[in-house]
Amino acid sequence: MDTAVAQERENYLNASHGLKSWLLTKDHKRIGLLYLFTITLFFFIGGAFATLIRIELLSPQGNMVSSETYNKLFTMHAVAMIFFFMIPSIPAVLGNFFLPIMIGARDLAFPKLNLLSWYLLVIGGAFSLFAMIAGGVDTGWTFYTPYSTTYSNSWVIATALGIFIAGFSSILTGLNFIVTVHRMRAPGMTWFRMPLFVWANYATSLIQVLGTPVLAVTIVLLFVERVFQLGIFDPARGGDPVLFQHLFWFYSHPAVYIMVLPGMGVISEIISTFSRKTVFGYAFIAFSSVAIAVLGFLVWGHHMFVSGQSLYASMVFSFLSYFVAIPSAIKVFNWTATLYKGSISYQTPMLYAFGFIGLFTIGGLTGLFLAALGMDIHVTDTYFVVAHFHYIMVGGTMMAYLGGMHFWWPKMTGRMYPEGWAKLSSLVIFLGFNLTFFPQFILGYLGMPRRYHLYPAEFQVLNVMSTAGASILAVGYAMPMIYFIWSLKYGKVAPMNPWGATGLEWRTASPPPVHNFEQTPIVTHEAYDYTSVPAEEIEVV
Amino acid sequence: MSAPHSETHVDSVGTYVKVLLALMFCTVLTTWVAYIDLGAFSTVIALSIASVKMLLVAMFFMHVRHSSKLTKLVVVGALMWLGILLVLTMTDFVTRNM
């Protein structure tokens, strides 16, 4: 194909111009990019707070900021990263852009609702950003009562309101995806021909729709108690503080799967493409996504083993928590089996996929430690927990997000990123990540509590290692930011299918036309059937 | 996108008025019961009346009665998830002093 002609052809980027054409767009691809800009902003805000935390922890004396300020730093780091970066990251950016294309649809089922979802995230983000600028919030991202309702003098309501509004963005995106998958599949795109990325986003959407309203209700109850002094969680007024934790974690544990399930979908696409093999155990991986979505709702009490929750309930939740490991392990084993005898190429997305598998496995297995009652009580609220969930969130989801961004960047922009720099950055990120967070497992096991900026001097060496790792990690994250922008002007023009992949998104132009396909595709093959890709469409770079 | 045929069925105005009256009656009943000391049963009765109201709204005003099996599955699924929230929360509250 003549690449110059391909560049001039009308596509979703050049079909209309001006700010208005973006702010009022109903095109899922443009909305995906709007999300990309928004969450990138919040990633840097959250990253700035993380930087301050790590600088503070260089010394054990807590001599840079006050305890109150430190409380605000870790709270705002988590609020920005969880609600305004991680949760919308893969579904709202990559899912929005690719889910309709991957099932052969022209758009999502409700394009206007999709745009509304983005506006809700921006409005919610604005409230939380206002709270951060006005003085911050110090409750921890968990908003535990009675501190949040009775004692905190920080911007609890503004932050919670921001999260409440952003929650509706999440619900509407989930609803849109569910309806789209049910109603908009191209002829021949049966449920078991759908790419596993679609399955993963479908399962994620179920969690978003079923879980997020409970978070909204919880925030309303928090508001009612804090503002009107009604006794809901305050025992002095007949309330129960542990009830707050039940309601909060009923959403917030499944929220972990909102964050990681789409990442698993990305990894399935990458592993198959770069080992040039059908995914081993397709149906098992597809159903394991749904199983994770369901089982994820049965385990929230493992966050509450020391809350005063009854021992009987803790035993039930501990027992149920182990079950989540099964579908997660099914995925890891099936990805590994897919690699077996595959024609593996070590392109950047694959490096991120390798990183994901290793780091997610460490994060997942240490999660089993925390599901065990005795072990959990030893390491509750220590850096062991911090390390564990960062291995899932950053080692898992962030690796998958970056892997997906590299994998689909040529399709989104019509330009290739510089492969050498990208490989280097993935290695820098991997090394920086492990140097940041592995010492935290040891710190936690030795007893260093989280959420304190003063610590015994003997913990300093490991903390300095962690901060050094965070510096390397920051450099690693800055690199893609720079070369992605660079590639928009100077990158090699991307062909239709640079990786020789099988999905429908690789059967349309790079970047895609406004309505995704010149003609509605008719699907006649299973997903990941490499014999179905016409050789003339592949221009592997 | 056109709606499925099963969702186009609409009840008569009379039915809607009856449902509205039933909802208003339930609201009055809830208020009235709130002034009677029934001990622990006060909450049980209030929640029972609220459940009836919820069912009336879902079945009639939200047309679940005439909807497809998939829509009904969504409603049942949502209620099941509410059940998960209540049952597992109760495993704590009911056994806390054991």
XYZ file of C-alpha atoms in Angstrom, chain A:
541
model
C 0.000 0.000 0.000
C 1.232 3.495 -0.782
C 1.810 4.937 2.669
C 1.656 8.545 1.483
C -1.827 7.941 0.153
C -2.784 6.230 3.396
C -1.766 9.328 5.331
C -3.872 11.624 3.182
C -6.948 9.458 3.327
C -9.700 10.829 5.556
C -9.514 9.386 9.032
C -10.973 10.147 12.448
C -8.170 12.605 13.188
C -8.405 14.786 10.092
C -12.127 14.424 9.318
C -12.941 17.611 11.234
C -10.904 20.311 12.899
C -11.055 22.721 15.794
C -11.573 22.453 19.540
C -15.339 22.233 19.178
C -15.059 19.187 16.936
C -13.234 17.444 19.776
C -15.264 18.677 22.731
C -18.560 17.725 21.061
C -17.352 14.594 19.326
C -19.377 11.417 19.484
C -16.619 9.334 17.901
C -15.467 6.676 20.375
C -11.902 6.990 19.070
C -11.690 10.715 19.749
C -13.344 10.233 23.137
C -10.689 7.603 23.871
C -8.040 10.233 23.164
C -9.846 12.787 25.348
C -9.646 10.243 28.150
C -5.970 9.713 27.350
C -5.176 13.405 27.842
C -7.253 13.577 31.032
C -5.841 10.534 32.772
C -2.297 11.432 31.742
C -2.751 14.732 33.564
C -3.902 12.889 36.673
C -1.048 10.410 36.341
C 1.414 13.275 36.584
C -0.472 14.845 39.503
C -0.489 11.503 41.329
C 3.140 11.013 40.361
C 4.089 14.400 41.800
C 2.587 13.396 45.169
C 4.445 10.060 44.995
C 7.680 11.933 44.335
C 7.166 14.059 47.443
C 6.405 10.944 49.501
C 9.561 9.204 48.330
C 11.736 12.269 48.929
C 10.308 12.592 52.437
C 11.083 8.941 53.159
C 14.747 9.348 52.241
C 15.408 10.204 55.859
C 13.849 8.669 58.966
C 13.312 11.951 60.802
C 10.284 13.118 58.826
C 11.907 16.503 58.352
C 10.504 17.727 55.048
C 6.760 18.012 55.666
C 4.558 17.854 58.753
C 2.662 14.705 59.681
C -0.586 16.348 58.582
C 0.860 17.243 55.191
C 2.229 13.739 54.790
C -1.256 12.347 55.458
C -2.524 14.551 52.658
C 0.246 13.524 50.271
C -0.452 9.793 50.433
C -4.218 10.391 50.330
C -4.083 12.600 47.260
C -1.564 10.303 45.549
C -4.036 7.450 45.905
C -7.149 9.448 44.992
C -5.539 10.775 41.805
C -4.019 7.461 40.806
C -6.924 5.129 41.639
C -10.044 7.067 40.718
C -8.734 9.321 37.979
C -5.992 7.252 36.396
C -6.100 3.494 37.043
C -9.849 2.883 36.917
C -10.412 4.768 33.646
C -7.021 3.872 32.161
C -7.397 0.771 30.018
C -11.208 0.619 29.660
C -11.773 4.299 28.948
C -8.755 4.859 26.697
C -7.944 1.579 24.958
C -11.371 0.003 25.523
C -13.176 3.042 24.197
C -10.956 3.186 21.169
C -10.737 -0.502 20.320
C -13.698 -2.397 21.743
C -16.101 -1.309 18.966
C -13.490 -1.853 16.257
C -12.555 -5.276 17.591
C -16.140 -6.492 17.300
C -16.646 -4.816 13.915
C -18.960 -2.019 15.109
C -19.062 1.561 13.860
C -19.193 3.022 17.367
C -20.355 2.244 20.891
C -24.078 1.682 21.386
C -24.583 5.099 23.025
C -22.112 7.626 21.592
C -23.604 10.646 23.381
C -23.554 8.771 26.690
C -19.911 8.003 25.981
C -19.122 11.704 25.654
C -21.122 12.383 28.836
C -18.969 9.784 30.616
C -15.859 11.759 29.743
C -17.403 15.025 30.909
C -18.388 13.396 34.195
C -14.809 12.258 34.735
C -13.568 15.773 34.020
C -16.140 17.349 36.363
C -15.376 14.799 39.097
C -11.671 15.357 38.541
C -12.177 19.123 38.800
C -13.835 18.761 42.209
C -11.050 16.541 43.505
C -8.413 18.797 41.979
C -10.049 21.791 43.665
C -9.884 19.927 46.986
C -6.195 19.203 46.414
C -5.388 22.831 45.624
C -7.598 24.278 48.366
C -5.820 22.369 51.106
C -6.067 18.677 50.398
C -7.652 15.753 52.156
C -5.995 13.638 54.836
C -8.241 10.639 55.447
C -6.492 8.121 53.235
C -8.218 7.120 50.014
C -10.381 4.747 52.095
C -12.189 7.605 53.934
C -12.559 5.422 57.034
C -15.104 6.590 59.576
C -15.330 8.039 62.169
C -12.224 10.053 61.205
C -13.665 11.156 57.861
C -17.118 12.009 59.212
C -16.277 13.511 62.576
C -12.662 14.557 63.033
C -10.950 15.428 59.763
C -10.677 19.144 59.044
C -9.656 18.654 55.446
C -11.623 18.763 52.170
C -13.430 15.449 52.612
C -16.729 16.393 50.978
C -15.231 18.032 47.877
C -12.968 15.044 47.260
C -15.720 12.519 47.908
C -18.080 14.457 45.650
C -15.460 14.311 42.880
C -15.209 10.547 43.297
C -19.015 10.263 43.391
C -19.322 12.082 40.057
C -16.446 10.162 38.471
C -18.186 6.967 39.583
C -21.068 7.729 37.246
C -18.567 8.076 34.420
C -17.405 4.560 35.223
C -20.968 3.185 35.434
C -21.975 4.722 32.102
C -18.855 3.427 30.360
C -19.555 -0.061 31.718
C -23.182 0.119 30.612
C -22.153 1.297 27.161
C -19.675 -1.566 26.755
C -22.180 -4.202 27.901
C -24.861 -3.049 25.473
C -22.329 -2.689 22.666
C -21.035 -6.231 23.105
C -24.557 -7.625 23.235
C -26.020 -5.650 20.351
C -23.351 -4.331 18.003
C -21.201 -7.309 17.017
C -20.497 -7.665 13.312
C -22.017 -10.561 11.355
C -20.181 -13.729 12.281
C -18.650 -12.239 15.437
C -20.027 -14.803 17.859
C -19.302 -14.609 21.585
C -16.544 -17.181 21.247
C -14.916 -15.393 18.335
C -14.514 -12.198 20.317
C -10.971 -11.164 21.177
C -10.105 -11.781 24.820
C -9.603 -8.038 25.310
C -13.336 -7.664 24.654
C -14.176 -10.440 27.105
C -12.002 -8.792 29.742
C -13.657 -5.413 29.234
C -17.087 -7.021 29.300
C -16.322 -8.630 32.669
C -14.912 -5.321 33.905
C -18.085 -3.556 32.824
C -20.180 -5.957 34.897
C -18.162 -4.975 37.966
C -18.459 -1.279 37.150
C -22.222 -1.482 36.814
C -22.797 -3.736 39.827
C -20.235 -2.296 42.220
C -19.889 1.431 41.612
C -23.439 2.342 42.758
C -22.544 0.953 46.187
C -19.588 3.346 46.350
C -21.973 6.167 45.451
C -24.369 5.131 48.239
C -21.464 4.920 50.689
C -20.305 8.427 49.805
C -23.852 9.752 50.231
C -24.052 8.149 53.686
C -20.667 9.641 54.584
C -21.943 13.041 53.421
C -25.144 12.695 55.436
C -23.266 11.820 58.615
C -20.562 14.477 58.202
C -22.891 17.319 57.208
C -26.139 16.502 59.036
C -24.646 14.538 61.963
C -27.012 11.618 61.399
C -25.849 8.444 63.143
C -24.918 5.911 60.487
C -21.319 5.018 61.215
C -20.733 6.867 64.490
C -21.289 4.505 67.448
C -22.054 7.469 69.722
C -25.149 8.057 67.587
C -26.088 4.397 67.206
C -24.076 3.808 64.048
C -21.414 1.237 63.259
C -17.997 2.278 61.870
C -17.308 -1.203 60.526
C -20.429 -0.917 58.349
C -18.598 1.811 56.429
C -15.750 -0.578 55.739
C -18.144 -3.269 54.528
C -19.813 -0.854 52.109
C -16.539 0.721 50.987
C -14.765 -2.556 50.307
C -17.786 -4.125 48.619
C -16.907 -1.730 45.809
C -13.230 -1.154 46.369
C -12.077 -4.737 46.324
C -13.835 -5.448 42.998
C -12.352 -2.106 41.893
C -8.987 -3.854 41.986
C -10.355 -6.089 39.249
C -11.760 -3.082 37.377
C -8.143 -2.000 37.254
C -6.436 -5.286 36.446
C -8.919 -7.281 34.327
C -8.654 -5.030 31.253
C -4.891 -5.305 31.611
C -5.210 -9.071 31.437
C -7.165 -8.596 28.221
C -4.343 -6.518 26.764
C -1.814 -9.188 27.710
C -3.833 -11.899 25.951
C -3.737 -9.857 22.721
C -0.021 -9.145 22.983
C 1.062 -12.667 23.955
C -0.835 -14.184 21.059
C 0.372 -11.640 18.514
C 4.046 -11.791 19.421
C 4.213 -15.555 19.765
C 2.113 -15.907 16.634
C -0.054 -18.558 18.171
C -3.690 -19.006 19.031
C -4.218 -18.282 22.714
C -4.028 -21.554 24.618
C -7.320 -22.270 26.405
C -9.296 -19.379 24.878
C -12.566 -20.336 26.586
C -10.866 -20.800 29.946
C -9.339 -17.326 29.738
C -12.662 -15.831 28.645
C -14.605 -17.462 31.481
C -11.878 -16.777 34.005
C -12.471 -13.050 33.397
C -16.143 -13.492 34.288
C -15.192 -15.734 37.237
C -12.842 -13.043 38.571
C -15.624 -10.472 38.202
C -18.031 -12.622 40.223
C -15.622 -14.000 42.840
C -14.170 -10.536 43.319
C -17.419 -9.538 45.016
C -17.172 -12.274 47.658
C -13.863 -11.444 49.274
C -13.940 -7.843 50.496
C -13.726 -8.771 54.183
C -10.050 -9.702 53.810
C -9.360 -5.956 54.034
C -10.990 -5.961 57.465
C -9.314 -8.736 59.465
C -8.218 -6.284 62.175
C -11.237 -3.975 61.991
C -13.249 -5.655 64.722
C -15.050 -7.800 62.158
C -16.132 -11.122 63.709
C -13.672 -13.990 63.561
C -16.298 -16.137 61.846
C -16.735 -13.554 59.065
C -12.965 -13.251 58.726
C -12.666 -17.015 58.289
C -15.377 -16.987 55.611
C -13.716 -14.132 53.731
C -10.272 -15.704 54.086
C -11.581 -18.979 52.657
C -13.353 -17.260 49.754
C -10.316 -15.104 48.970
C -8.283 -18.122 47.951
C -10.764 -18.876 45.192
C -9.854 -15.724 43.266
C -6.384 -17.146 42.801
C -7.797 -19.925 40.605
C -9.028 -17.894 37.615
C -5.984 -15.620 37.901
C -3.718 -18.666 37.787
C -5.668 -20.061 34.822
C -4.749 -16.939 32.899
C -1.071 -17.009 33.848
C -0.706 -20.697 33.012
C -2.545 -20.299 29.707
C -0.401 -17.336 28.664
C 2.670 -19.375 29.490
C 1.320 -22.323 27.509
C 0.648 -19.955 24.591
C 4.327 -19.045 24.555
C 5.320 -22.707 24.376
C 6.717 -23.435 20.902
C 5.527 -20.027 19.751
C 7.391 -17.908 17.230
C 8.287 -15.288 19.810
C 9.434 -11.812 18.866
C 10.716 -9.443 21.509
C 9.043 -6.220 20.443
C 8.256 -3.597 23.081
C 4.643 -4.673 23.787
C 5.898 -8.215 24.410
C 8.513 -6.950 26.865
C 5.732 -5.248 28.802
C 3.679 -8.460 28.661
C 6.593 -10.433 30.123
C 6.912 -7.781 32.805
C 3.202 -8.046 33.549
C 3.217 -11.824 33.925
C 6.155 -11.862 36.321
C 5.124 -8.874 38.408
C 1.425 -9.732 38.511
C 2.341 -13.223 39.690
C 4.416 -11.794 42.550
C 1.595 -9.383 43.401
C -1.006 -12.131 43.221
C 0.912 -14.647 45.300
C 1.651 -12.105 48.022
C -2.095 -11.454 47.962
C -2.545 -15.032 49.113
C -0.252 -14.290 52.062
C -2.605 -11.449 52.948
C -5.693 -13.630 52.582
C -4.307 -15.912 55.307
C -5.597 -14.675 58.658
C -2.461 -15.228 60.731
C -0.045 -13.806 58.188
C -2.271 -10.834 57.455
C -2.404 -9.782 61.093
C 1.408 -9.706 61.159
C 1.696 -7.481 58.101
C -1.564 -5.488 58.220
C -1.004 -1.817 57.425
C 2.692 -2.371 56.791
C 4.744 -1.735 53.677
C 4.204 -5.393 52.757
C 0.648 -4.441 51.786
C 1.889 -1.347 49.948
C 4.353 -3.463 47.972
C 1.704 -6.117 47.255
C -0.853 -3.800 45.717
C 1.727 -1.804 43.814
C 2.904 -5.066 42.228
C -0.693 -5.570 41.069
C -1.483 -1.953 40.144
C 1.813 -0.675 38.802
C 3.592 -3.941 38.014
C 0.402 -5.358 36.550
C -2.018 -2.748 35.251
C 0.532 -0.062 34.408
C 2.692 -2.553 32.513
C -0.366 -3.738 30.589
C -1.467 -0.166 29.891
C 1.944 0.755 28.506
C 2.114 -2.526 26.608
C -1.286 -1.780 25.107
C -0.332 1.802 24.299
C 2.722 0.595 22.370
C 0.796 -2.229 20.717
C -2.010 -0.001 19.456
C -0.129 3.308 19.082
C 0.458 2.694 15.344
C -3.256 2.113 14.861
C -4.314 5.109 16.965
C -1.959 7.614 15.390
C -0.819 6.128 12.097
C 2.795 6.439 13.258
C 5.322 3.957 14.624
C 7.119 4.758 17.862
C 10.937 4.369 17.934
C 11.428 0.705 18.836
C 14.921 1.051 20.339
C 13.928 3.800 22.762
C 10.755 1.948 23.615
C 12.609 -1.259 24.476
C 15.041 0.734 26.595
C 12.229 2.484 28.447
C 10.455 -0.798 29.168
C 13.644 -2.155 30.729
C 14.204 1.047 32.722
C 10.619 0.849 34.003
C 11.004 -2.824 34.938
C 14.234 -2.206 36.847
C 12.979 1.012 38.435
C 9.747 -0.628 39.489
C 11.416 -3.569 41.204
C 13.975 -1.387 42.944
C 11.147 0.808 44.216
C 8.790 -1.817 45.478
C 10.705 -5.004 46.284
C 12.469 -3.390 49.275
C 9.008 -2.466 50.543
C 8.113 -6.160 50.939
C 11.108 -6.510 53.239
C 10.340 -3.269 55.069
C 6.792 -4.416 55.686
C 7.805 -7.862 56.829
C 10.251 -6.242 59.252
C 7.388 -4.168 60.613
C 7.521 -0.724 59.028
C 3.949 0.615 59.093
C 2.491 2.421 56.108
C 1.228 6.005 56.336
C 3.978 7.265 58.699
C 6.828 9.495 57.626
C 8.846 8.889 60.773
C 10.505 5.507 60.957
C 13.333 3.771 62.853
C 16.813 4.490 61.459
C 17.488 0.826 60.643
C 14.887 1.024 57.851
C 16.681 3.861 56.047
C 18.814 1.794 53.646
C 15.802 0.016 52.197
C 13.899 3.291 51.967
C 16.787 4.953 50.130
C 16.815 2.012 47.703
C 13.089 2.478 47.182
C 13.457 6.191 46.498
C 16.339 5.546 44.103
C 14.135 3.057 42.278
C 11.327 5.609 42.099
C 13.713 8.066 40.432
C 14.596 5.466 37.799
C 10.910 4.661 37.381
C 10.129 8.343 36.809
C 12.748 8.492 34.040
C 11.239 5.334 32.529
C 7.761 6.883 32.489
C 9.017 10.156 31.015
C 10.599 8.371 28.054
C 7.380 7.080 26.368
C 5.783 10.460 26.979
C 8.571 12.100 24.992
C 8.950 9.604 22.155
C 5.212 9.137 21.677
C 4.878 12.889 21.108
C 8.010 12.825 18.926
C 6.589 10.004 16.821
C 3.476 11.997 15.913
C 5.648 14.126 13.637
C 8.785 12.117 13.014
C 7.699 8.500 13.480
C 7.644 6.126 10.545
C 4.222 5.949 8.886
C 2.436 2.900 10.262
C 1.100 0.257 7.922
C -2.323 -1.305 8.369
C -1.032 -4.316 10.292
C 2.509 -3.743 11.588
C 2.542 -6.762 13.906
C 0.864 -9.323 11.649
C -1.973 -9.531 14.182
C -5.391 -11.094 13.653
C -7.926 -8.686 15.215
C -10.383 -6.665 13.151
C -8.651 -3.466 14.252
C -5.725 -4.559 12.078
C -7.963 -4.975 9.039
C -8.709 -1.283 8.768
C -6.508 1.689 7.995
C -4.031 3.261 10.420
C -5.469 5.556 11.715
C -8.998 4.198 11.174
C -11.651 6.067 9.192
C -14.427 7.848 11.094
C -16.766 4.870 10.931
C -13.950 2.385 11.521
C -14.457 0.284 8.385
C -15.118 1.071 4.742
C -17.487 -1.892 4.777
C -18.927 -3.789 7.718
C -16.610 -6.753 8.219
C -17.950 -10.272 8.104
C -16.189 -12.570 10.532
C -15.538 -16.111 9.373
C -12.699 -17.191 11.648
C -12.003 -17.768 15.294
C -10.006 -15.141 17.157
C -6.229 -15.517 16.828
C -6.434 -17.633 13.685
C -3.190 -16.619 11.999
C -4.062 -18.450 8.814
C -6.910 -15.939 8.334
C -4.638 -12.922 7.869
C -3.970 -12.282 4.175
C -0.218 -12.119 3.634
C -0.508 -8.962 1.539
C -2.005 -7.094 4.523
C 0.981 -7.768 6.722
C 3.861 -5.398 6.617
C 5.761 -6.382 9.712
C 8.155 -3.701 10.894
